[in-house]
């Protein structure tokens, strides 16, 4: 499902390069669950961006959903991205769309029938407690509510790989626990899940395989 | 509940009618009618590509294009008219018209007239009378032109029924019949008029090409501005799995609509101006000076009336192609 062999990532141009990941190697089997841990600036978000195909590795080999990403044609990547769900730390909701339209977007991009889009998006938003705010735009929602819209958008198309960057950062304990139950349940149904977090209490309540990054290097994989 | 939503999310992967029940056993919530995706604007292009600036600029381009088209059609029609007029007339000057003809049969003028009237391809040959000759010379010799003592040639106005008549051979024949007779075929003027008409058409075509180039540039700049404004939204949609074709299509659809609207406005705005120009040109195209609006509509060439509606279609094509190219090239910077 996910395999990295000596993967590195650099930004910038010659002379001013910034190496954010170095020689990272690990694999996650289909249906696996990984906590991604490390201090701020360790490279967690960069690694998740790699796995979300927002950037390509500058060295090493990344295999995702049985595709060698380095060798894959650019035209092949959109299809792969539709099978990857991502919950961003900063939500990344479209500000001019309602909560409903934000959640419906992945289904519409996948070409699902509009009737199915409506039912599924409304149900996901109802589950995250936003049934009364379907028409609200992100600016009209609190940080926690925006986080819940982002979660609903990430899971609505049933991704094969679900990535989450600090998904509980803006949630209260009850919502955070509900989110973890959802992630575990999707994982149990076959979705591979990788969650980056600083929340040690959350990790201790939900023990699972962990990846620890430090200064762009993988220092622990157990 | 969590399991139900997760399981439901799992089922979403396989297309199926939206008839499943929620985890609590309740029927699925019916989406409000307001959620209809008609004119769904996921990239927010209605604000990024304003419905004021781009249509206004394209309207100005279409207005200029309409004038250029009118220039092309007008130059073509005038050139044709001039050529038809000049090409069907010959002027013959017979010196010593009252002198005896070379073969002794009547005067030199009679001999030339007989020869001209008997030549196939000539509709009529008429010697100008004294009054017409005086009017012809008045610009150079003043009002007393008819009373001067200088010997004047007779001037014969020849109308052709066959514009392809060989004027060179005819000149040789009249020279033989009445030596010293001059024949002016207007060929030189015809050639000059043809060159002038073609030059006018080329200038109008060049103006049209420049207008089209500027329209492409205007659409490209507007689309680039839209890309810069909506960069964040594009990256989000791209990350959710949108293809280049999807994103470029959204921009192209918007640019096409705005360009076609602007061009339609510009073309309509040009019509009164074109009718006004047709009114000014009426005396030079064989029409009365005071023609009504209905006559003016007919005075404009049919080709121009047919080409005006093509301006919105051309602008739409420019908008679509330019937006597609601009957006696809920009998207190559994303992985």
mmCIF file of N, CA and C in Angstrom, chain B residues 7-133:
data_model
loop_
_atom_site.group_PDB
_atom_site.id
_atom_site.type_symbol
_atom_site.label_atom_id
_atom_site.label_comp_id
_atom_site.label_asym_id
_atom_site.label_seq_id
_atom_site.Cartn_x
_atom_site.Cartn_y
_atom_site.Cartn_z
ATOM 1 N N UNK B 7 -19.066 2.320 7.920
ATOM 2 C CA UNK B 7 -19.526 1.305 6.972
ATOM 3 C C UNK B 7 -20.189 1.964 5.782
ATOM 4 N N UNK B 8 -20.950 3.023 6.083
ATOM 5 C CA UNK B 8 -21.606 3.731 4.988
ATOM 6 C C UNK B 8 -20.556 4.368 4.072
ATOM 7 N N UNK B 9 -19.556 4.973 4.729
ATOM 8 C CA UNK B 9 -18.475 5.567 3.942
ATOM 9 C C UNK B 9 -17.826 4.508 3.078
ATOM 10 N N UNK B 10 -17.739 3.287 3.626
ATOM 11 C CA UNK B 10 -17.155 2.189 2.849
ATOM 12 C C UNK B 10 -18.036 1.859 1.655
ATOM 13 N N UNK B 11 -19.344 1.916 1.869
ATOM 14 C CA UNK B 11 -20.247 1.581 0.765
ATOM 15 C C UNK B 11 -20.257 2.653 -0.307
ATOM 16 N N UNK B 12 -19.929 3.894 0.098
ATOM 17 C CA UNK B 12 -19.956 4.996 -0.864
ATOM 18 C C UNK B 12 -19.014 4.701 -2.019
ATOM 19 N N UNK B 13 -17.997 3.936 -1.724
ATOM 20 C CA UNK B 13 -17.019 3.601 -2.765
ATOM 21 C C UNK B 13 -17.649 2.923 -3.953
ATOM 22 N N UNK B 14 -18.691 2.164 -3.735
ATOM 23 C CA UNK B 14 -19.379 1.496 -4.844
ATOM 24 C C UNK B 14 -20.628 2.290 -5.176
ATOM 25 N N UNK B 15 -20.768 2.688 -6.435
ATOM 26 C CA UNK B 15 -21.934 3.496 -6.816
ATOM 27 C C UNK B 15 -23.204 2.715 -6.553
ATOM 28 N N UNK B 16 -24.152 3.363 -5.932
ATOM 29 C CA UNK B 16 -25.430 2.728 -5.661
ATOM 30 C C UNK B 16 -26.458 3.831 -5.452
ATOM 31 N N UNK B 17 -27.735 3.512 -5.644
ATOM 32 C CA UNK B 17 -28.744 4.539 -5.458
ATOM 33 C C UNK B 17 -28.767 5.016 -4.008
ATOM 34 N N UNK B 18 -29.133 6.244 -3.779
ATOM 35 C CA UNK B 18 -29.119 6.802 -2.429
ATOM 36 C C UNK B 18 -30.329 6.401 -1.622
ATOM 37 N N UNK B 19 -30.526 5.112 -1.481
ATOM 38 C CA UNK B 19 -31.700 4.639 -0.753
ATOM 39 C C UNK B 19 -31.330 3.952 0.556
ATOM 40 N N UNK B 20 -30.038 3.895 0.885
ATOM 41 C CA UNK B 20 -29.646 3.208 2.111
ATOM 42 C C UNK B 20 -30.121 3.980 3.326
ATOM 43 N N UNK B 21 -30.240 3.284 4.419
ATOM 44 C CA UNK B 21 -30.715 3.917 5.634
ATOM 45 C C UNK B 21 -29.519 4.286 6.485
ATOM 46 N N UNK B 22 -29.694 5.256 7.342
ATOM 47 C CA UNK B 22 -28.600 5.684 8.193
ATOM 48 C C UNK B 22 -28.406 4.665 9.302
ATOM 49 N N UNK B 23 -27.308 4.841 10.056
ATOM 50 C CA UNK B 23 -26.984 3.886 11.101
ATOM 51 C C UNK B 23 -28.085 3.751 12.140
ATOM 52 N N UNK B 24 -28.798 4.822 12.414
ATOM 53 C CA UNK B 24 -29.848 4.768 13.429
ATOM 54 C C UNK B 24 -31.135 4.184 12.875
ATOM 55 N N UNK B 25 -31.128 3.741 11.642
ATOM 56 C CA UNK B 25 -32.315 3.146 11.053
ATOM 57 C C UNK B 25 -33.268 4.165 10.485
ATOM 58 N N UNK B 26 -32.894 5.424 10.558
ATOM 59 C CA UNK B 26 -33.760 6.456 10.004
ATOM 60 C C UNK B 26 -33.577 6.532 8.495
ATOM 61 N N UNK B 27 -34.600 6.960 7.774
ATOM 62 C CA UNK B 27 -34.408 7.124 6.323
ATOM 63 C C UNK B 27 -33.398 8.239 6.077
ATOM 64 N N UNK B 28 -32.713 8.179 4.937
ATOM 65 C CA UNK B 28 -31.703 9.206 4.680
ATOM 66 C C UNK B 28 -32.335 10.585 4.630
ATOM 67 N N UNK B 29 -31.584 11.515 5.175
ATOM 68 C CA UNK B 29 -32.067 12.892 5.202
ATOM 69 C C UNK B 29 -32.171 13.423 3.773
ATOM 70 N N UNK B 30 -33.268 14.070 3.494
ATOM 71 C CA UNK B 30 -33.437 14.605 2.147
ATOM 72 C C UNK B 30 -32.728 15.954 2.056
ATOM 73 N N UNK B 31 -31.903 16.091 1.056
ATOM 74 C CA UNK B 31 -31.133 17.327 0.929
ATOM 75 C C UNK B 31 -32.060 18.480 0.558
ATOM 76 N N UNK B 32 -31.865 19.650 1.165
ATOM 77 C CA UNK B 32 -32.694 20.794 0.804
ATOM 78 C C UNK B 32 -32.534 21.136 -0.673
ATOM 79 N N UNK B 33 -33.604 21.711 -1.218
ATOM 80 C CA UNK B 33 -33.582 22.038 -2.645
ATOM 81 C C UNK B 33 -32.468 23.021 -2.983
ATOM 82 N N UNK B 34 -32.093 23.837 -1.986
ATOM 83 C CA UNK B 34 -31.071 24.854 -2.245
ATOM 84 C C UNK B 34 -29.712 24.234 -2.536
ATOM 85 N N UNK B 35 -29.565 22.931 -2.289
ATOM 86 C CA UNK B 35 -28.266 22.310 -2.489
ATOM 87 C C UNK B 35 -28.052 21.906 -3.938
ATOM 88 N N UNK B 36 -29.003 22.235 -4.778
ATOM 89 C CA UNK B 36 -28.858 21.872 -6.179
ATOM 90 C C UNK B 36 -27.553 22.428 -6.758
ATOM 91 N N UNK B 37 -26.800 21.643 -7.523
ATOM 92 C CA UNK B 37 -25.492 22.111 -7.983
ATOM 93 C C UNK B 37 -25.525 22.937 -9.260
ATOM 94 N N UNK B 38 -26.710 23.450 -9.624
ATOM 95 C CA UNK B 38 -26.774 24.221 -10.862
ATOM 96 C C UNK B 38 -25.767 25.359 -10.793
ATOM 97 N N UNK B 39 -24.988 25.527 -11.857
ATOM 98 C CA UNK B 39 -23.952 26.560 -11.956
ATOM 99 C C UNK B 39 -23.011 26.483 -10.760
ATOM 100 N N UNK B 40 -22.687 25.245 -10.374
ATOM 101 C CA UNK B 40 -21.794 25.007 -9.247
ATOM 102 C C UNK B 40 -20.435 25.631 -9.551
ATOM 103 N N UNK B 41 -20.009 26.528 -8.681
ATOM 104 C CA UNK B 41 -18.792 27.309 -8.946
ATOM 105 C C UNK B 41 -17.746 26.945 -7.900
ATOM 106 N N UNK B 42 -17.171 25.749 -8.029
ATOM 107 C CA UNK B 42 -16.263 25.285 -6.974
ATOM 108 C C UNK B 42 -14.980 26.094 -6.888
ATOM 109 N N UNK B 43 -14.557 26.701 -7.995
ATOM 110 C CA UNK B 43 -13.311 27.473 -7.962
ATOM 111 C C UNK B 43 -13.553 28.960 -7.689
ATOM 112 N N UNK B 44 -14.813 29.344 -7.526
ATOM 113 C CA UNK B 44 -15.103 30.749 -7.241
ATOM 114 C C UNK B 44 -14.751 31.672 -8.394
ATOM 115 N N UNK B 45 -14.997 31.205 -9.621
ATOM 116 C CA UNK B 45 -14.577 31.982 -10.786
ATOM 117 C C UNK B 45 -15.517 33.147 -11.095
ATOM 118 N N UNK B 46 -16.722 33.109 -10.516
ATOM 119 C CA UNK B 46 -17.629 34.226 -10.786
ATOM 120 C C UNK B 46 -17.058 35.533 -10.254
ATOM 121 N N UNK B 47 -16.258 35.432 -9.186
ATOM 122 C CA UNK B 47 -15.627 36.643 -8.655
ATOM 123 C C UNK B 47 -14.223 36.816 -9.224
ATOM 124 N N UNK B 48 -13.541 35.707 -9.471
ATOM 125 C CA UNK B 48 -12.160 35.806 -9.963
ATOM 126 C C UNK B 48 -12.113 36.336 -11.391
ATOM 127 N N UNK B 49 -13.062 35.882 -12.225
ATOM 128 C CA UNK B 49 -13.161 36.409 -13.596
ATOM 129 C C UNK B 49 -14.414 37.275 -13.635
ATOM 130 N N UNK B 50 -14.223 38.536 -13.334
ATOM 131 C CA UNK B 50 -15.342 39.464 -13.169
ATOM 132 C C UNK B 50 -16.185 39.564 -14.439
ATOM 133 N N UNK B 51 -17.499 39.718 -14.240
ATOM 134 C CA UNK B 51 -18.378 39.846 -15.407
ATOM 135 C C UNK B 51 -18.457 41.292 -15.885
ATOM 136 N N UNK B 52 -17.515 42.127 -15.460
ATOM 137 C CA UNK B 52 -17.507 43.520 -15.945
ATOM 138 C C UNK B 52 -16.282 43.821 -16.797
ATOM 139 N N UNK B 53 -15.095 43.579 -16.231
ATOM 140 C CA UNK B 53 -13.877 44.014 -16.921
ATOM 141 C C UNK B 53 -13.663 43.265 -18.244
ATOM 142 N N UNK B 54 -13.663 41.939 -18.183
ATOM 143 C CA UNK B 54 -13.369 41.170 -19.400
ATOM 144 C C UNK B 54 -14.410 41.416 -20.501
ATOM 145 N N UNK B 55 -15.714 41.361 -20.193
ATOM 146 C CA UNK B 55 -16.693 41.649 -21.267
ATOM 147 C C UNK B 55 -16.535 43.056 -21.827
ATOM 148 N N UNK B 56 -16.198 44.020 -20.965
ATOM 149 C CA UNK B 56 -16.045 45.398 -21.451
ATOM 150 C C UNK B 56 -14.896 45.483 -22.447
ATOM 151 N N UNK B 57 -13.774 44.862 -22.096
ATOM 152 C CA UNK B 57 -12.618 44.909 -22.992
ATOM 153 C C UNK B 57 -12.900 44.159 -24.295
ATOM 154 N N UNK B 58 -13.544 43.006 -24.181
ATOM 155 C CA UNK B 58 -13.858 42.235 -25.391
ATOM 156 C C UNK B 58 -14.890 42.984 -26.239
ATOM 157 N N UNK B 59 -15.825 43.693 -25.579
ATOM 158 C CA UNK B 59 -16.812 44.482 -26.326
ATOM 159 C C UNK B 59 -16.096 45.552 -27.157
ATOM 160 N N UNK B 60 -15.094 46.200 -26.547
ATOM 161 C CA UNK B 60 -14.334 47.213 -27.291
ATOM 162 C C UNK B 60 -13.606 46.569 -28.476
ATOM 163 N N UNK B 61 -13.040 45.392 -28.248
ATOM 164 C CA UNK B 61 -12.347 44.687 -29.341
ATOM 165 C C UNK B 61 -13.334 44.322 -30.459
ATOM 166 N N UNK B 62 -14.515 43.845 -30.068
ATOM 167 C CA UNK B 62 -15.520 43.440 -31.061
ATOM 168 C C UNK B 62 -16.010 44.656 -31.851
ATOM 169 N N UNK B 63 -16.127 45.795 -31.160
ATOM 170 C CA UNK B 63 -16.531 47.035 -31.843
ATOM 171 C C UNK B 63 -15.515 47.380 -32.930
ATOM 172 N N UNK B 64 -14.230 47.328 -32.558
ATOM 173 C CA UNK B 64 -13.175 47.627 -33.534
ATOM 174 C C UNK B 64 -13.161 46.578 -34.657
ATOM 175 N N UNK B 65 -13.404 45.324 -34.287
ATOM 176 C CA UNK B 65 -13.423 44.263 -35.297
ATOM 177 C C UNK B 65 -14.564 44.493 -36.282
ATOM 178 N N UNK B 66 -15.709 44.966 -35.770
ATOM 179 C CA UNK B 66 -16.846 45.242 -36.655
ATOM 180 C C UNK B 66 -16.484 46.352 -37.643
ATOM 181 N N UNK B 67 -15.780 47.385 -37.140
ATOM 182 C CA UNK B 67 -15.362 48.466 -38.044
ATOM 183 C C UNK B 67 -14.369 47.936 -39.081
ATOM 184 N N UNK B 68 -13.464 47.052 -38.648
ATOM 185 C CA UNK B 68 -12.490 46.482 -39.585
ATOM 186 C C UNK B 68 -13.197 45.626 -40.633
ATOM 187 N N UNK B 69 -14.185 44.864 -40.196
ATOM 188 C CA UNK B 69 -14.958 44.052 -41.138
ATOM 189 C C UNK B 69 -15.673 44.951 -42.144
ATOM 190 N N UNK B 70 -16.228 46.053 -41.622
ATOM 191 C CA UNK B 70 -16.909 46.998 -42.517
ATOM 192 C C UNK B 70 -15.912 47.569 -43.514
ATOM 193 N N UNK B 71 -14.693 47.861 -43.038
ATOM 194 C CA UNK B 71 -13.646 48.372 -43.923
ATOM 195 C C UNK B 71 -13.326 47.370 -45.010
ATOM 196 N N UNK B 72 -13.233 46.107 -44.646
ATOM 197 C CA UNK B 72 -12.943 45.059 -45.630
ATOM 198 C C UNK B 72 -14.056 44.975 -46.668
ATOM 199 N N UNK B 73 -15.285 44.911 -46.172
ATOM 200 C CA UNK B 73 -16.424 44.771 -47.087
ATOM 201 C C UNK B 73 -16.566 46.007 -47.954
ATOM 202 N N UNK B 74 -16.391 47.196 -47.331
ATOM 203 C CA UNK B 74 -16.533 48.450 -48.073
ATOM 204 C C UNK B 74 -15.469 48.582 -49.147
ATOM 205 N N UNK B 75 -14.231 48.286 -48.794
ATOM 206 C CA UNK B 75 -13.145 48.383 -49.775
ATOM 207 C C UNK B 75 -13.385 47.424 -50.923
ATOM 208 N N UNK B 76 -13.876 46.256 -50.598
ATOM 209 C CA UNK B 76 -14.146 45.256 -51.632
ATOM 210 C C UNK B 76 -15.233 45.749 -52.587
ATOM 211 N N UNK B 77 -16.315 46.294 -51.999
ATOM 212 C CA UNK B 77 -17.437 46.756 -52.826
ATOM 213 C C UNK B 77 -17.034 47.951 -53.675
ATOM 214 N N UNK B 78 -16.309 48.916 -53.070
ATOM 215 C CA UNK B 78 -15.890 50.100 -53.817
ATOM 216 C C UNK B 78 -14.934 49.724 -54.948
ATOM 217 N N UNK B 79 -13.997 48.846 -54.627
ATOM 218 C CA UNK B 79 -13.039 48.403 -55.637
ATOM 219 C C UNK B 79 -13.748 47.772 -56.822
ATOM 220 N N UNK B 80 -14.747 46.955 -56.502
ATOM 221 C CA UNK B 80 -15.496 46.275 -57.567
ATOM 222 C C UNK B 80 -16.247 47.297 -58.417
ATOM 223 N N UNK B 81 -16.846 48.265 -57.698
ATOM 224 C CA UNK B 81 -17.638 49.282 -58.403
ATOM 225 C C UNK B 81 -16.748 50.154 -59.295
ATOM 226 N N UNK B 82 -15.602 50.554 -58.758
ATOM 227 C CA UNK B 82 -14.677 51.380 -59.530
ATOM 228 C C UNK B 82 -14.194 50.620 -60.760
ATOM 229 N N UNK B 83 -13.831 49.378 -60.549
ATOM 230 C CA UNK B 83 -13.299 48.592 -61.666
ATOM 231 C C UNK B 83 -14.355 48.392 -62.734
ATOM 232 N N UNK B 84 -15.590 48.135 -62.255
ATOM 233 C CA UNK B 84 -16.659 47.939 -63.237
ATOM 234 C C UNK B 84 -16.875 49.213 -64.041
ATOM 235 N N UNK B 85 -16.830 50.396 -63.379
ATOM 236 C CA UNK B 85 -17.059 51.675 -64.039
ATOM 237 C C UNK B 85 -15.937 52.002 -65.005
ATOM 238 N N UNK B 86 -14.710 51.986 -64.511
ATOM 239 C CA UNK B 86 -13.566 52.362 -65.337
ATOM 240 C C UNK B 86 -13.292 51.338 -66.423
ATOM 241 N N UNK B 87 -13.549 50.109 -66.129
ATOM 242 C CA UNK B 87 -13.230 49.035 -67.067
ATOM 243 C C UNK B 87 -14.190 48.983 -68.244
ATOM 244 N N UNK B 88 -15.327 49.686 -68.141
ATOM 245 C CA UNK B 88 -16.304 49.591 -69.224
ATOM 246 C C UNK B 88 -16.305 50.836 -70.094
ATOM 247 N N UNK B 89 -15.318 51.696 -69.893
ATOM 248 C CA UNK B 89 -15.289 52.960 -70.651
ATOM 249 C C UNK B 89 -13.946 53.109 -71.359
ATOM 250 N N UNK B 90 -14.020 53.617 -72.621
ATOM 251 C CA UNK B 90 -12.819 53.999 -73.349
ATOM 252 C C UNK B 90 -13.008 55.447 -73.805
ATOM 253 N N UNK B 91 -11.908 56.177 -73.940
ATOM 254 C CA UNK B 91 -11.980 57.524 -74.487
ATOM 255 C C UNK B 91 -11.093 57.572 -75.726
ATOM 256 N N UNK B 92 -11.649 58.103 -76.802
ATOM 257 C CA UNK B 92 -10.886 58.195 -78.051
ATOM 258 C C UNK B 92 -10.823 59.676 -78.451
ATOM 259 N N UNK B 93 -9.597 60.170 -78.713
ATOM 260 C CA UNK B 93 -9.427 61.558 -79.157
ATOM 261 C C UNK B 93 -9.047 61.546 -80.648
ATOM 262 N N UNK B 94 -9.883 62.183 -81.456
ATOM 263 C CA UNK B 94 -9.636 62.201 -82.906
ATOM 264 C C UNK B 94 -9.170 63.612 -83.277
ATOM 265 N N UNK B 95 -7.908 63.722 -83.650
ATOM 266 C CA UNK B 95 -7.394 65.040 -84.077
ATOM 267 C C UNK B 95 -7.907 65.353 -85.480
ATOM 268 N N UNK B 96 -8.044 66.623 -85.727
ATOM 269 C CA UNK B 96 -8.583 67.090 -87.015
ATOM 270 C C UNK B 96 -9.814 66.264 -87.393
ATOM 271 N N UNK B 97 -10.838 66.314 -86.599
ATOM 272 C CA UNK B 97 -12.002 65.429 -86.828
ATOM 273 C C UNK B 97 -12.715 65.697 -88.160
ATOM 274 N N UNK B 98 -12.628 66.946 -88.630
ATOM 275 C CA UNK B 98 -13.352 67.250 -89.867
ATOM 276 C C UNK B 98 -12.528 66.934 -91.103
ATOM 277 N N UNK B 99 -11.256 66.552 -90.924
ATOM 278 C CA UNK B 99 -10.384 66.221 -92.053
ATOM 279 C C UNK B 99 -10.842 64.948 -92.746
ATOM 280 N N UNK B 100 -10.359 64.780 -93.991
ATOM 281 C CA UNK B 100 -10.772 63.602 -94.758
ATOM 282 C C UNK B 100 -10.105 62.347 -94.218
ATOM 283 N N UNK B 101 -10.851 61.273 -94.237
ATOM 284 C CA UNK B 101 -10.300 60.000 -93.752
ATOM 285 C C UNK B 101 -9.245 59.487 -94.706
ATOM 286 N N UNK B 102 -8.391 58.649 -94.210
ATOM 287 C CA UNK B 102 -7.267 58.134 -94.994
ATOM 288 C C UNK B 102 -7.762 57.395 -96.241
ATOM 289 N N UNK B 103 -8.882 56.692 -96.131
ATOM 290 C CA UNK B 103 -9.365 55.931 -97.294
ATOM 291 C C UNK B 103 -10.330 56.764 -98.134
ATOM 292 N N UNK B 104 -10.483 58.057 -97.744
ATOM 293 C CA UNK B 104 -11.286 58.954 -98.553
ATOM 294 C C UNK B 104 -12.779 58.885 -98.311
ATOM 295 N N UNK B 105 -13.236 58.031 -97.472
ATOM 296 C CA UNK B 105 -14.668 57.870 -97.195
ATOM 297 C C UNK B 105 -15.123 58.703 -96.027
ATOM 298 N N UNK B 106 -15.549 59.973 -96.182
ATOM 299 C CA UNK B 106 -16.051 60.818 -95.107
ATOM 300 C C UNK B 106 -14.920 61.403 -94.279
ATOM 301 N N UNK B 107 -15.354 62.034 -93.130
ATOM 302 C CA UNK B 107 -14.357 62.663 -92.250
ATOM 303 C C UNK B 107 -13.647 61.612 -91.414
ATOM 304 N N UNK B 108 -12.566 62.088 -90.796
ATOM 305 C CA UNK B 108 -11.810 61.182 -89.906
ATOM 306 C C UNK B 108 -12.694 60.729 -88.725
ATOM 307 N N UNK B 109 -13.499 61.708 -88.210
ATOM 308 C CA UNK B 109 -14.362 61.348 -87.078
ATOM 309 C C UNK B 109 -15.395 60.312 -87.486
ATOM 310 N N UNK B 110 -16.016 60.523 -88.669
ATOM 311 C CA UNK B 110 -17.017 59.551 -89.136
ATOM 312 C C UNK B 110 -16.393 58.166 -89.286
ATOM 313 N N UNK B 111 -15.164 58.152 -89.791
ATOM 314 C CA UNK B 111 -14.502 56.858 -90.037
ATOM 315 C C UNK B 111 -14.225 56.134 -88.720
ATOM 316 N N UNK B 112 -13.773 56.902 -87.738
ATOM 317 C CA UNK B 112 -13.466 56.285 -86.424
ATOM 318 C C UNK B 112 -14.752 55.808 -85.753
ATOM 319 N N UNK B 113 -15.797 56.652 -85.830
ATOM 320 C CA UNK B 113 -17.069 56.250 -85.212
ATOM 321 C C UNK B 113 -17.606 54.974 -85.852
ATOM 322 N N UNK B 114 -17.527 54.893 -87.181
ATOM 323 C CA UNK B 114 -18.022 53.704 -87.894
ATOM 324 C C UNK B 114 -17.230 52.472 -87.485
ATOM 325 N N UNK B 115 -15.908 52.673 -87.379
ATOM 326 C CA UNK B 115 -15.072 51.526 -86.999
ATOM 327 C C UNK B 115 -15.418 51.052 -85.570
ATOM 328 N N UNK B 116 -15.568 52.047 -84.670
ATOM 329 C CA UNK B 116 -15.868 51.684 -83.274
ATOM 330 C C UNK B 116 -17.221 50.985 -83.181
ATOM 331 N N UNK B 117 -18.222 51.543 -83.835
ATOM 332 C CA UNK B 117 -19.583 50.977 -83.735
ATOM 333 C C UNK B 117 -19.677 49.608 -84.387
ATOM 334 N N UNK B 118 -18.752 49.330 -85.287
ATOM 335 C CA UNK B 118 -18.785 48.019 -85.935
ATOM 336 C C UNK B 118 -17.916 46.982 -85.243
ATOM 337 N N UNK B 119 -17.306 47.377 -84.160
ATOM 338 C CA UNK B 119 -16.419 46.440 -83.456
ATOM 339 C C UNK B 119 -17.196 45.647 -82.410
ATOM 340 N N UNK B 120 -17.124 44.311 -82.427
ATOM 341 C CA UNK B 120 -17.808 43.503 -81.392
ATOM 342 C C UNK B 120 -17.229 43.824 -80.012
ATOM 343 N N UNK B 121 -18.119 43.907 -79.013
ATOM 344 C CA UNK B 121 -17.657 44.203 -77.648
ATOM 345 C C UNK B 121 -17.841 45.659 -77.290
ATOM 346 N N UNK B 122 -18.243 46.485 -78.273
ATOM 347 C CA UNK B 122 -18.490 47.904 -77.979
ATOM 348 C C UNK B 122 -19.995 48.142 -78.036
ATOM 349 N N UNK B 123 -20.535 48.660 -76.923
ATOM 350 C CA UNK B 123 -21.981 48.862 -76.819
ATOM 351 C C UNK B 123 -22.383 50.159 -77.535
ATOM 352 N N UNK B 124 -21.561 51.213 -77.337
ATOM 353 C CA UNK B 124 -21.913 52.483 -77.975
ATOM 354 C C UNK B 124 -20.661 53.328 -78.142
ATOM 355 N N UNK B 125 -20.692 54.232 -79.153
ATOM 356 C CA UNK B 125 -19.603 55.175 -79.347
ATOM 357 C C UNK B 125 -20.248 56.493 -79.755
ATOM 358 N N UNK B 126 -19.984 57.549 -78.935
ATOM 359 C CA UNK B 126 -20.683 58.818 -79.159
ATOM 360 C C UNK B 126 -19.674 59.961 -79.028
ATOM 361 N N UNK B 127 -19.667 60.834 -80.029
ATOM 362 C CA UNK B 127 -18.778 62.005 -79.956
ATOM 363 C C UNK B 127 -19.419 63.043 -79.039
ATOM 364 N N UNK B 128 -18.612 63.607 -78.143
ATOM 365 C CA UNK B 128 -19.139 64.639 -77.239
ATOM 366 C C UNK B 128 -19.457 65.877 -78.052
ATOM 367 N N UNK B 129 -20.580 66.546 -77.706
ATOM 368 C CA UNK B 129 -20.919 67.760 -78.437
ATOM 369 C C UNK B 129 -20.092 68.932 -77.894
ATOM 370 N N UNK B 130 -20.241 70.101 -78.513
ATOM 371 C CA UNK B 130 -19.427 71.268 -78.169
ATOM 372 C C UNK B 130 -19.580 71.651 -76.700
ATOM 373 N N UNK B 131 -20.814 71.568 -76.214
ATOM 374 C CA UNK B 131 -21.067 71.928 -74.796
ATOM 375 C C UNK B 131 -20.345 70.999 -73.850
ATOM 376 N N UNK B 132 -20.422 69.707 -74.134
ATOM 377 C CA UNK B 132 -19.762 68.727 -73.246
ATOM 378 C C UNK B 132 -18.247 68.911 -73.289
ATOM 379 N N UNK B 133 -17.749 69.230 -74.488
ATOM 380 C CA UNK B 133 -16.305 69.424 -74.640
ATOM 381 C C UNK B 133 -15.851 70.657 -73.863
#
